[in-house]
Amino acid sequence: MTRVLATSLAIAVAFVSLADAASNNFWRLPCMSRSGAARMDPLMAPGKTSDHLHTIFGSGGFSESVTQADLLDSDCTSCEVTQDRSAYWTPPLMFKYPNGSTVMVNQDGGMLAYYFVYGEDPKPFPEGFRMMAGNQFLRNFTGPVPDPAKSDWTADEQTQFSLSQKALGFNCLHYNTTDEGSLQRHYLPEKSFLDENCWDGLRLELMFPSCWNGKDVDSTDHKSHMAYPNLVNDGTCPDGFETRLVSLFFETKYDTQDFAGVDGEFIFSMGDPTGYGYHGDFIQGWQTGFLEQAMSGCTNPSGQVQDCPLFNTQSNEEAASCQFPVPSALKEENPLFNLHGLLGDVPIQLGPAQATLYGEAASALATGLGIIATSVADAVSSILPAAPNPPVEAHPTTTAPPVVSAKQNANVAQAAPTTTTTSAPPPPPPAPTTIITTTSPVQPVPTTIEKAVEFDIVYIDQEVVVQLGDNGVPLTTLAPVDRTVSTLTTSSTTTITELVTPTAAAAKRDQLPGHIRPPFHRHSHHRRHGARH
Ligand SMILES: *[C@@H]1O[C@H](CO)[C@@H](O)[C@H](O)[C@H]1NC(C)=O
Ligand SMILES: *[C@@H]1O[C@H](CO)[C@@H](O)[C@H](O)[C@H]1NC(C)=O
Ligand SMILES: *[C@@H]1O[C@H](CO)[C@@H](O)[C@H](O)[C@H]1NC(C)=O
């Protein structure tokens, strides 16, 4: 722990030296324990289950539809300063074994929330303030790697999008040698790189925007009321966002070294193996008027909360006892271990294209009609001949309409072996030609090689309801309902075409030659017959 504090201090000092600020005040708020870990996100999924898992720190009043008032009403916080009842959350880093099971990587020391009093006349967070930083759907990086010196940043490197991508840091920890600077690497390094170099783990860093539009305490996307200053953590605020707020920065250290030499891959809980989709959320919950006092009154350059007499601090044990109630629908979910894939059946989306919606949101939208339109005729014709002719009804709207419950056997990814039993999983599908793209700016070269390809075979039970009119002609088709029955990860050796990036580019990214990231991954869906009437 002392080592963690030592590096954190070094980072903070580096930040302060960049600031041509009126104030160099800052503090580092330790949140050693989580207030909880669950598929909850009151900003992005208010009042319902979030698609993916988060680890949450701060007020014990956290809930799916929490307000600032609820946070302040709680009698506890999992962070060290008791005048703070804010909520802080991020998606955790997970490790996936080759058999498909996932575990949460240990968060060593919980989270540190830094408060930097930077810039011209910074204000405290207003009442009711909320924001998020990052975008769970991003899977690529558009700027040069590594970052040019800040003094050389062009207009392209200072767009809000570019600044937001550079607000993420993946800091390889090796305490016996020189520390990496914060916010230098903006992607999750490959596992082999972590294994070989980051023997003290990986520190995730997230800088929140600190320029405010001066009026909205939140916005529909929880971002557009805020903007980054032109150097990410400091600099000039853009037009329309001239009000500087106190700057918030999250640090979370993960014990990735626990998995050195263990076969598998690191992924974020939202199905992101690249890190570009890392994000964090915040709801302000400081006691009214207190944050402003702390911003001017906490002047000790150590940044330690114990060194600011204004703060009331509590012990780690007291902080650890603060846990918010998990909604009953999520009580059965284990955030630390999931036997098959990621919690919430989140698909792994490698990119570089933007990740797509999944789960409930997506099945309402996409799975349905496109697939059905092309395959319903097959499904119906293969099932109907065996079935007795359904009753005929011209207008299936009044009394109970005639429905045939047809089980569709479709495959999204490729020609699947048709499965007719519900017990034995089918053999792994034949491996088709696979094109893997990388995010490197260097042109990849297609090469045919023999290689083990890992497949996730997800067995989905899908019910398709078709309403039939005269002569068994399908009238309408209801959107299919999907249910994951099981997931099996398997691999087979086959000839594939791969885009191989020249070694020089890989070396530039990771300072290690010959890495093609990330490992191959195919995600195919098999639909099988099941009984649901
Ligand atoms: C996969 O391997 C891990 C680590 O050995 C183990 O904990 C887990 O139970 C295994 N899962 C399955 C589905 O066998
Ligand atoms: C630092 O420690 C690691 C792991 O214990 C070791 O492999 C490495 O050689 C050490 N490096 C230096 C410069 O001491
Ligand atoms: C990179 O990400 C952006 C934002 O998600 C997306 O619009 C773009 O299509 C992606 N680029 C590639 C090559 O897929």
Coordinates of C-alpha atoms and ligand atoms in Angstrom, one line a residue:
M1 CA 0.0 0.0 0.0
T2 CA 2.8 2.5 0.8
R3 CA 4.1 1.9 -2.7
V4 CA 0.8 2.7 -4.2
L5 CA 0.6 6.0 -2.3
A6 CA 4.2 6.8 -3.3
T7 CA 3.4 6.5 -7.1
S8 CA 0.1 8.2 -6.8
L9 CA 1.9 11.2 -5.2
A10 CA 4.4 11.3 -8.1
I11 CA 1.6 11.4 -10.6
A12 CA -0.1 14.2 -8.7
V13 CA 3.0 16.3 -8.7
A14 CA 3.5 15.8 -12.4
F15 CA 0.0 17.1 -13.0
V16 CA 0.4 20.1 -10.8
S17 CA 3.5 21.1 -12.6
L18 CA 1.5 21.3 -15.8
A19 CA -1.0 23.7 -14.4
D20 CA -0.4 27.4 -14.8
A21 CA -3.0 27.6 -12.1
A22 CA -3.9 30.1 -9.5
S23 CA -4.1 27.3 -7.1
N24 CA -2.1 24.1 -6.8
N25 CA -4.4 22.6 -4.2
F26 CA -5.4 19.0 -4.7
W27 CA -6.3 16.0 -2.6
R28 CA -6.5 12.3 -3.2
L29 CA -9.6 10.7 -1.8
P30 CA -9.0 7.1 -0.9
C31 CA -12.0 4.8 -1.4
M32 CA -10.4 1.6 -0.3
S33 CA -13.6 -0.5 -0.4
R34 CA -16.4 -0.7 -2.8
S35 CA -19.9 0.2 -1.7
G36 CA -21.0 -2.5 -4.2
A37 CA -20.5 -4.3 -7.5
A38 CA -23.5 -5.0 -9.6
R39 CA -25.1 -4.4 -13.0
M40 CA -26.3 -0.9 -12.0
D41 CA -25.9 2.5 -13.6
P42 CA -28.3 5.2 -12.5
L43 CA -27.0 7.5 -15.3
M44 CA -27.1 5.3 -18.3
A45 CA -29.8 2.9 -17.2
P46 CA -31.9 4.7 -14.6
G47 CA -34.4 2.6 -12.7
K48 CA -33.4 -0.7 -14.4
T49 CA -30.6 -3.3 -14.7
S50 CA -27.5 -2.0 -16.5
D51 CA -26.3 -4.1 -19.4
H52 CA -22.9 -4.5 -17.8
L53 CA -21.2 -4.7 -14.4
H54 CA -19.8 -1.8 -12.5
T55 CA -17.8 -1.4 -9.4
I56 CA -19.2 1.4 -7.2
F57 CA -17.6 3.5 -4.5
G58 CA -18.9 6.2 -2.2
S59 CA -22.4 6.7 -0.6
G60 CA -24.4 3.8 0.8
G61 CA -27.5 5.5 -0.7
F62 CA -26.6 4.3 -4.2
S63 CA -29.4 2.7 -6.2
E64 CA -30.6 2.2 -9.8
S65 CA -32.4 5.5 -9.7
V66 CA -30.4 7.4 -7.1
T67 CA -30.6 11.2 -6.7
Q68 CA -28.1 13.5 -5.0
A69 CA -30.6 13.8 -2.1
D70 CA -30.6 10.0 -1.7
L71 CA -26.8 10.0 -1.7
L72 CA -26.7 12.7 1.0
D73 CA -29.4 10.9 3.0
S74 CA -27.2 7.9 3.5
D75 CA -25.5 7.5 6.8
C76 CA -22.2 6.2 5.3
T77 CA -19.7 6.3 2.5
S78 CA -17.1 3.7 1.5
C79 CA -14.5 6.6 0.9
E80 CA -12.4 8.1 3.7
V81 CA -13.8 11.6 4.0
T82 CA -17.2 11.6 5.6
Q83 CA -18.4 14.9 4.4
D84 CA -18.5 13.3 0.9
R85 CA -21.5 11.2 -0.1
S86 CA -20.7 11.3 -3.8
A87 CA -21.0 8.1 -6.0
Y88 CA -18.1 7.0 -8.3
W89 CA -18.3 4.0 -10.6
T90 CA -16.5 2.3 -13.5
P91 CA -16.7 -1.0 -15.4
P92 CA -14.2 -3.4 -13.8
L93 CA -11.4 -5.3 -15.6
M94 CA -12.2 -9.0 -15.9
F95 CA -10.2 -12.0 -16.8
K96 CA -11.6 -14.7 -19.1
Y97 CA -10.3 -18.2 -19.0
P98 CA -10.1 -20.4 -22.1
N99 CA -13.1 -22.3 -20.8
G100 CA -15.2 -19.1 -20.9
S101 CA -15.5 -18.4 -17.2
T102 CA -14.7 -14.9 -16.1
V103 CA -13.4 -13.5 -12.8
M104 CA -13.0 -9.9 -11.7
V105 CA -9.4 -8.9 -11.5
N106 CA -8.6 -7.8 -7.9
Q107 CA -8.8 -4.0 -7.4
D108 CA -5.8 -3.3 -5.1
G109 CA -6.6 -0.4 -2.8
G110 CA -10.1 0.2 -4.3
M111 CA -10.3 3.6 -6.1
L112 CA -8.6 6.9 -5.6
A113 CA -10.6 9.9 -6.6
Y114 CA -8.4 13.0 -7.1
Y115 CA -9.7 16.5 -6.8
F116 CA -7.5 19.0 -8.5
V117 CA -8.2 22.7 -8.0
Y118 CA -6.9 23.8 -11.4
G119 CA -7.4 26.7 -13.8
E120 CA -8.8 30.1 -13.5
D121 CA -11.3 30.5 -10.6
P122 CA -12.5 26.9 -10.5
K123 CA -15.9 26.3 -8.9
P124 CA -17.2 23.4 -6.9
F125 CA -19.6 21.0 -8.5
P126 CA -23.1 22.6 -8.4
E127 CA -26.0 21.0 -6.6
G128 CA -27.4 18.0 -8.5
F129 CA -24.4 17.7 -10.7
R130 CA -23.7 14.4 -12.6
M131 CA -21.4 13.5 -15.5
M132 CA -19.8 10.6 -17.2
A133 CA -16.5 10.4 -19.1
G134 CA -15.6 7.9 -21.8
N135 CA -17.8 5.9 -24.2
Q136 CA -18.5 2.2 -23.7
F137 CA -18.9 1.6 -27.5
L138 CA -15.5 2.9 -28.6
R139 CA -13.1 0.3 -29.9
N140 CA -10.4 2.2 -31.8
F141 CA -8.1 5.2 -31.4
T142 CA -7.8 7.7 -34.2
G143 CA -4.8 9.8 -33.2
P144 CA -1.1 9.2 -33.4
V145 CA 0.5 6.7 -31.0
P146 CA 2.2 7.6 -28.8
D147 CA 0.8 11.1 -28.2
P148 CA 2.9 14.0 -29.5
A149 CA 4.1 16.5 -26.9
K150 CA 1.2 18.6 -25.8
S151 CA 2.9 21.7 -27.1
D152 CA 2.7 20.1 -30.6
W153 CA -0.9 19.2 -30.5
T154 CA -2.7 20.2 -33.7
A155 CA -6.3 21.2 -34.0
D156 CA -7.1 17.5 -34.8
E157 CA -5.6 16.5 -31.5
Q158 CA -7.6 19.0 -29.6
T159 CA -11.1 18.1 -30.8
Q160 CA -13.3 17.1 -27.9
F161 CA -13.4 13.5 -29.2
S162 CA -9.6 13.3 -29.4
L163 CA -9.2 14.8 -25.9
S164 CA -11.8 12.4 -24.5
Q165 CA -9.8 9.4 -25.9
K166 CA -6.6 10.8 -24.4
A167 CA -8.4 11.1 -21.0
L168 CA -7.9 7.4 -20.5
G169 CA -4.7 5.9 -19.1
F170 CA -3.4 2.4 -18.8
N171 CA -0.3 2.7 -16.7
C172 CA 2.0 -0.4 -16.5
L173 CA 3.2 -0.6 -12.9
H174 CA 6.8 -1.6 -12.2
Y175 CA 7.9 0.0 -9.0
N176 CA 11.6 -1.0 -9.1
T177 CA 12.1 1.1 -12.3
T178 CA 10.9 4.5 -13.6
D179 CA 7.2 5.1 -13.5
E180 CA 5.3 5.7 -16.6
G181 CA 3.6 9.1 -16.7
S182 CA -0.1 9.2 -16.3
L183 CA -2.5 9.2 -19.3
Q184 CA 0.3 8.1 -21.7
R185 CA -1.1 4.9 -23.0
H186 CA -4.8 5.0 -24.1
Y187 CA -5.5 1.3 -24.6
L188 CA -5.3 -1.9 -22.6
P189 CA -1.9 -3.5 -23.3
E190 CA -1.8 -7.1 -24.6
K191 CA -1.7 -9.7 -21.9
S192 CA 1.8 -10.8 -23.0
F193 CA 3.0 -7.3 -22.5
L194 CA 1.4 -7.1 -19.1
D195 CA 2.9 -10.4 -18.1
E196 CA 6.4 -9.5 -19.1
N197 CA 6.5 -5.9 -17.9
C198 CA 3.8 -4.9 -15.4
W199 CA 4.9 -7.0 -12.5
D200 CA 3.1 -4.6 -10.0
G201 CA -0.1 -4.5 -12.0
L202 CA -2.0 -2.1 -14.1
R203 CA -3.3 1.3 -13.1
L204 CA -6.4 2.6 -14.9
E205 CA -6.7 6.4 -15.1
L206 CA -9.6 8.5 -16.1
M207 CA -9.7 12.3 -16.4
F208 CA -13.1 13.9 -16.3
P209 CA -13.9 17.0 -18.3
S210 CA -13.7 20.2 -16.2
C211 CA -15.2 22.9 -18.4
W212 CA -18.8 23.5 -17.7
N213 CA -21.5 25.3 -19.7
G214 CA -22.4 27.1 -16.6
K215 CA -26.1 26.1 -16.5
D216 CA -26.9 22.4 -16.9
V217 CA -26.1 20.1 -14.0
D218 CA -26.7 17.1 -16.3
S219 CA -27.5 16.4 -20.0
T220 CA -29.2 13.6 -22.0
D221 CA -25.9 11.9 -22.7
H222 CA -24.5 13.0 -19.3
K223 CA -21.6 14.6 -21.2
S224 CA -22.6 17.5 -23.3
H225 CA -22.9 19.9 -20.4
M226 CA -19.2 19.5 -20.0
A227 CA -16.0 19.7 -22.2
Y228 CA -12.3 19.1 -21.8
P229 CA -9.9 22.0 -21.7
N230 CA -7.5 21.8 -24.6
L231 CA -4.8 19.8 -22.8
V232 CA -7.2 17.2 -21.3
N233 CA -6.4 17.9 -17.6
D234 CA -5.7 21.6 -18.1
G235 CA -5.5 24.4 -20.6
T236 CA -8.1 26.6 -22.2
C237 CA -11.8 25.8 -22.0
P238 CA -13.8 25.9 -25.3
D239 CA -16.4 28.5 -26.1
G240 CA -19.6 28.0 -24.3
F241 CA -17.9 26.0 -21.5
E242 CA -16.0 28.8 -19.8
T243 CA -16.8 27.9 -16.3
R244 CA -14.0 25.9 -14.8
L245 CA -15.0 23.3 -12.2
V246 CA -12.8 21.3 -9.8
S247 CA -11.2 18.5 -11.9
L248 CA -11.9 14.9 -11.1
F249 CA -9.6 12.1 -11.9
F250 CA -10.1 8.3 -11.1
E251 CA -7.3 5.9 -10.4
T252 CA -8.0 2.1 -10.0
K253 CA -5.2 -0.4 -9.6
Y254 CA -5.7 -3.9 -10.9
D255 CA -3.6 -6.9 -9.9
T256 CA -3.2 -8.1 -13.5
Q257 CA 0.1 -9.7 -12.3
D258 CA -2.0 -12.4 -10.6
F259 CA -2.7 -13.8 -14.1
A260 CA 0.9 -13.7 -15.3
G261 CA 1.5 -17.0 -17.2
V262 CA -2.2 -18.0 -16.9
D263 CA -3.9 -18.7 -20.2
G264 CA -6.8 -16.3 -21.0
E265 CA -7.5 -12.7 -21.8
F266 CA -8.4 -9.4 -20.1
I267 CA -11.6 -7.8 -21.0
F268 CA -13.7 -5.0 -19.5
S269 CA -17.1 -5.9 -18.2
M270 CA -18.8 -4.2 -21.2
G271 CA -17.2 -6.7 -23.5
D272 CA -14.2 -4.5 -24.5
P273 CA -10.8 -6.2 -24.8
T274 CA -9.2 -3.0 -26.2
G275 CA -9.7 -0.5 -23.3
Y276 CA -10.9 2.2 -25.7
G277 CA -14.4 1.8 -24.2
Y278 CA -13.3 2.4 -20.6
H279 CA -15.5 5.0 -18.9
G280 CA -16.6 6.3 -15.5
D281 CA -19.5 8.1 -13.8
F282 CA -19.9 10.5 -11.0
I283 CA -22.8 12.0 -9.1
Q284 CA -21.9 14.8 -6.8
G285 CA -22.8 14.3 -3.1
W286 CA -20.6 16.7 -1.1
Q287 CA -22.3 18.3 1.9
T288 CA -23.7 21.7 0.8
G289 CA -21.0 24.3 0.8
F290 CA -18.3 22.0 1.9
L291 CA -16.5 21.3 -1.4
E292 CA -15.9 25.0 -1.9
Q293 CA -14.3 25.3 1.5
A294 CA -12.1 22.3 0.9
M295 CA -10.9 23.7 -2.5
S296 CA -9.5 26.8 -0.9
G297 CA -8.7 25.3 2.5
C298 CA -6.9 22.1 1.7
T299 CA -3.5 23.5 0.9
N300 CA -1.1 20.9 2.1
P301 CA 1.0 19.8 -1.0
S302 CA 1.0 16.2 0.2
G303 CA -2.6 15.8 -1.1
Q304 CA -3.3 13.4 1.8
V305 CA -6.7 13.8 3.2
Q306 CA -5.4 13.4 6.7
D307 CA -3.3 16.5 6.1
C308 CA -6.3 18.7 5.6
P309 CA -7.8 19.7 8.9
L310 CA -11.2 20.4 7.3
F311 CA -11.8 16.7 6.4
N312 CA -13.4 14.3 8.8
T313 CA -11.9 10.9 8.0
Q314 CA -12.9 7.4 9.0
S315 CA -11.0 4.1 9.3
N316 CA -10.8 1.6 6.5
E317 CA -13.0 -0.7 8.6
E318 CA -15.7 1.9 9.0
A319 CA -15.5 2.7 5.3
A320 CA -15.7 -1.0 4.3
S321 CA -18.9 -1.5 6.3
C322 CA -20.7 0.9 4.0
Q323 CA -22.6 -1.2 1.4
F324 CA -25.6 -0.2 -0.6
P325 CA -28.5 -2.7 -0.9
V326 CA -28.3 -4.6 -4.2
P327 CA -31.8 -4.8 -5.9
S328 CA -33.4 -8.2 -5.4
A329 CA -33.3 -9.0 -9.2
L330 CA -29.5 -8.8 -9.0
K331 CA -28.9 -10.6 -5.7
E332 CA -28.2 -13.9 -7.4
E333 CA -25.5 -12.5 -9.6
N334 CA -21.9 -12.9 -8.5
P335 CA -19.8 -10.0 -9.7
L336 CA -16.6 -11.8 -8.9
F337 CA -17.1 -15.0 -10.9
N338 CA -19.3 -16.0 -13.8
L339 CA -19.2 -19.5 -15.1
H340 CA -20.1 -18.7 -18.7
G341 CA -18.8 -15.4 -20.2
L342 CA -19.4 -12.0 -18.9
L343 CA -22.2 -11.2 -16.4
G344 CA -25.3 -10.1 -18.3
D345 CA -24.2 -12.3 -21.4
V346 CA -22.3 -9.3 -22.7
P347 CA -20.7 -10.2 -26.0
I348 CA -17.1 -9.5 -26.5
Q349 CA -16.7 -6.9 -29.3
L350 CA -13.2 -6.4 -30.5
G351 CA -13.7 -3.6 -33.0
P352 CA -12.2 -1.5 -34.6
A353 CA -15.8 -0.7 -35.6
Q354 CA -18.0 0.9 -32.9
A355 CA -19.5 -1.7 -30.6
T356 CA -23.2 -2.3 -31.1
L357 CA -26.0 -2.5 -28.6
Y358 CA -26.6 -5.9 -27.1
G359 CA -29.0 -7.6 -24.7
E360 CA -32.5 -6.3 -24.2
A361 CA -31.9 -3.1 -26.0
A362 CA -30.6 -4.8 -29.1
S363 CA -33.1 -7.7 -29.3
A364 CA -35.9 -5.2 -29.4
L365 CA -34.1 -3.5 -32.3
A366 CA -32.0 -5.7 -34.4
T367 CA -32.1 -9.5 -33.9
G368 CA -35.6 -9.5 -34.9
L369 CA -36.9 -8.5 -38.2
G370 CA -33.8 -8.7 -40.4
I371 CA -33.1 -12.3 -39.5
I372 CA -36.8 -13.3 -39.5
A373 CA -37.5 -11.7 -42.9
T374 CA -34.9 -13.9 -44.6
S375 CA -35.4 -17.1 -42.8
V376 CA -38.9 -17.3 -41.6
A377 CA -40.0 -18.9 -44.9
D378 CA -37.5 -21.7 -44.4
A379 CA -38.4 -22.1 -40.8
V380 CA -42.0 -22.3 -41.5
S381 CA -41.7 -24.6 -44.5
S382 CA -39.5 -27.0 -42.6
I383 CA -41.9 -27.2 -39.7
L384 CA -45.3 -26.9 -41.2
P385 CA -45.5 -30.0 -43.3
A386 CA -45.3 -32.1 -40.2
A387 CA -47.9 -30.0 -38.3
P388 CA -51.6 -30.3 -38.8
N389 CA -53.2 -27.5 -40.8
P390 CA -53.9 -24.6 -38.5
P391 CA -57.3 -23.2 -38.2
V392 CA -58.1 -20.6 -40.7
E393 CA -58.9 -17.1 -39.6
A394 CA -58.9 -14.1 -41.9
H395 CA -58.4 -11.4 -39.3
P396 CA -56.4 -12.7 -36.4
T397 CA -57.1 -9.7 -34.2
T398 CA -60.3 -10.4 -32.2
T399 CA -60.5 -13.8 -30.6
A400 CA -57.4 -15.8 -29.9
P401 CA -55.5 -15.8 -33.2
P402 CA -54.1 -19.0 -34.6
V403 CA -50.5 -19.1 -33.8
V404 CA -47.9 -21.6 -34.7
S405 CA -45.0 -21.7 -32.4
A406 CA -42.1 -22.4 -34.8
K407 CA -38.6 -23.0 -33.6
Q408 CA -36.2 -21.3 -35.8
N409 CA -32.8 -22.8 -36.4
A410 CA -30.9 -19.9 -37.8
N411 CA -27.3 -19.0 -37.5
V412 CA -26.1 -15.4 -37.5
A413 CA -22.5 -16.0 -38.1
Q414 CA -22.2 -18.9 -40.6
A415 CA -23.8 -22.1 -41.9
A416 CA -24.4 -24.0 -38.7
P417 CA -24.7 -27.6 -38.2
T418 CA -28.4 -28.2 -37.7
T419 CA -29.1 -29.4 -34.2
T420 CA -32.2 -31.3 -33.3
T421 CA -31.6 -32.4 -29.8
T422 CA -31.6 -30.2 -26.7
S423 CA -28.9 -32.2 -24.9
A424 CA -25.7 -32.7 -26.8
P425 CA -23.9 -29.6 -28.1
P426 CA -23.0 -29.8 -31.8
P427 CA -19.4 -30.1 -32.9
P428 CA -17.4 -26.9 -33.4
P429 CA -18.4 -25.3 -36.6
P430 CA -16.0 -25.3 -39.6
A431 CA -13.7 -22.3 -39.4
P432 CA -14.3 -19.9 -42.2
T433 CA -11.8 -17.4 -43.5
T434 CA -11.4 -14.7 -40.9
I435 CA -10.1 -11.2 -41.4
I436 CA -8.7 -9.6 -38.4
T437 CA -8.0 -5.9 -38.5
T438 CA -5.8 -4.0 -36.1
T439 CA -5.8 -0.4 -35.0
S440 CA -2.2 0.2 -36.1
P441 CA -1.7 3.0 -38.6
V442 CA 0.8 0.7 -40.5
Q443 CA -0.8 -1.2 -43.4
P444 CA -1.4 -4.9 -42.4
V445 CA -0.5 -7.6 -44.9
P446 CA -2.8 -10.6 -45.5
T447 CA -1.0 -13.8 -44.8
T448 CA -2.3 -17.4 -44.9
I449 CA -1.3 -19.4 -41.8
E450 CA -2.2 -22.4 -39.8
K451 CA -3.4 -21.3 -36.4
A452 CA -5.6 -22.2 -33.5
V453 CA -8.8 -20.3 -33.6
E454 CA -10.9 -19.9 -30.5
F455 CA -14.7 -20.1 -30.8
D456 CA -17.3 -19.1 -28.4
I457 CA -20.3 -21.2 -29.2
V458 CA -23.4 -19.7 -27.7
Y459 CA -26.4 -21.9 -27.7
I460 CA -29.5 -19.8 -28.0
D461 CA -33.0 -20.9 -27.6
Q462 CA -35.1 -18.8 -29.9
E463 CA -38.8 -18.8 -30.1
V464 CA -40.4 -17.4 -33.2
V465 CA -44.2 -16.9 -33.3
V466 CA -45.7 -16.8 -36.7
Q467 CA -49.4 -15.9 -37.2
L468 CA -50.9 -17.8 -40.1
G469 CA -53.8 -16.9 -42.2
D470 CA -55.7 -18.8 -44.9
N471 CA -53.9 -21.8 -46.3
G472 CA -51.1 -21.5 -43.8
V473 CA -49.7 -18.3 -45.4
P474 CA -47.7 -16.4 -42.8
L475 CA -49.3 -13.1 -41.9
T476 CA -47.2 -11.6 -39.2
T477 CA -44.1 -12.6 -37.3
L478 CA -43.4 -11.4 -33.8
A479 CA -39.9 -10.4 -32.8
P480 CA -38.1 -13.5 -31.6
V481 CA -37.2 -14.0 -28.0
D482 CA -33.7 -15.1 -27.3
R483 CA -32.4 -17.0 -24.3
T484 CA -28.8 -18.1 -23.9
V485 CA -28.8 -21.8 -22.9
S486 CA -25.1 -22.3 -22.5
T487 CA -21.7 -21.1 -23.8
L488 CA -18.9 -23.3 -24.8
T489 CA -15.4 -22.2 -25.7
T490 CA -13.5 -24.4 -27.9
S491 CA -10.6 -24.1 -30.3
S492 CA -9.5 -25.8 -33.5
T493 CA -6.5 -25.5 -35.7
T494 CA -7.3 -24.4 -39.2
T495 CA -6.0 -22.4 -42.1
I496 CA -7.0 -18.8 -41.9
T497 CA -6.1 -15.6 -43.6
E498 CA -4.9 -13.1 -41.1
L499 CA -3.9 -9.5 -41.5
V500 CA -0.4 -9.3 -40.0
T501 CA 0.9 -6.0 -39.0
P502 CA 4.6 -5.4 -39.6
T503 CA 6.6 -5.9 -36.5
A504 CA 7.8 -2.3 -36.4
A505 CA 4.3 -1.0 -35.8
A506 CA 3.6 -3.6 -33.1
A507 CA 6.9 -2.7 -31.4
K508 CA 6.0 0.9 -31.4
R509 CA 2.7 0.3 -29.7
D510 CA 4.0 -2.0 -26.9
Q511 CA 7.7 -1.7 -27.0
L512 CA 7.8 -5.4 -27.7
P513 CA 8.3 -6.9 -31.0
G514 CA 6.0 -9.3 -32.8
H515 CA 2.7 -8.8 -31.1
I516 CA -0.5 -9.0 -32.9
R517 CA -3.2 -7.9 -30.7
P518 CA -5.7 -9.1 -29.6
P519 CA -5.9 -12.8 -29.9
F520 CA -8.3 -14.2 -32.3
H521 CA -11.8 -14.5 -31.3
R522 CA -14.9 -15.6 -33.0
H523 CA -18.3 -15.4 -31.6
S524 CA -20.8 -17.5 -33.3
H525 CA -24.4 -18.1 -32.4
H526 CA -26.1 -21.4 -32.7
R527 CA -29.7 -21.6 -32.3
R528 CA -31.2 -24.8 -31.3
H529 CA -34.6 -26.2 -30.8
G530 CA -36.0 -25.9 -27.5
A531 CA -39.4 -26.2 -25.9
R532 CA -41.4 -23.1 -25.0
H533 CA -45.1 -23.2 -25.4
Ligands
LIG1 C1 -12.9 -22.6 -16.0 O1 -11.6 -22.5 -15.3 C2 -11.6 -21.8 -14.1 C3 -10.2 -21.7 -13.6 O2 -9.6 -22.9 -13.5 C4 -12.6 -22.5 -13.1 O3 -12.6 -21.8 -11.9 C5 -14.0 -22.6 -13.7 O4 -14.8 -23.3 -12.9 C6 -13.9 -23.3 -15.1 N1 -15.2 -23.1 -15.7 C7 -15.8 -24.2 -16.3 C8 -17.1 -23.9 -17.1 O5 -15.4 -25.3 -16.3
LIG2 C1 12.3 -5.4 -11.2 O1 11.5 -6.5 -10.7 C2 11.2 -7.5 -11.7 C3 10.2 -8.5 -11.0 O2 10.6 -8.8 -9.7 C4 12.4 -8.1 -12.3 O3 12.0 -9.1 -13.2 C5 13.2 -7.0 -12.9 O4 14.4 -7.5 -13.5 C6 13.5 -5.9 -11.9 N1 14.2 -4.8 -12.6 C7 15.1 -4.0 -12.1 C8 15.6 -2.9 -12.9 O5 15.5 -4.2 -10.9
LIG3 C1 -13.5 3.9 -35.0 O1 -14.4 4.2 -34.0 C2 -15.4 5.2 -34.5 C3 -16.2 5.6 -33.3 O2 -16.7 4.4 -32.7 C4 -16.2 4.6 -35.6 O3 -17.1 5.6 -36.0 C5 -15.3 4.2 -36.7 O4 -16.0 3.6 -37.7 C6 -14.2 3.3 -36.2 N1 -13.3 3.0 -37.3 C7 -13.2 1.8 -37.9 C8 -12.1 1.6 -38.9 O5 -14.0 0.9 -37.7

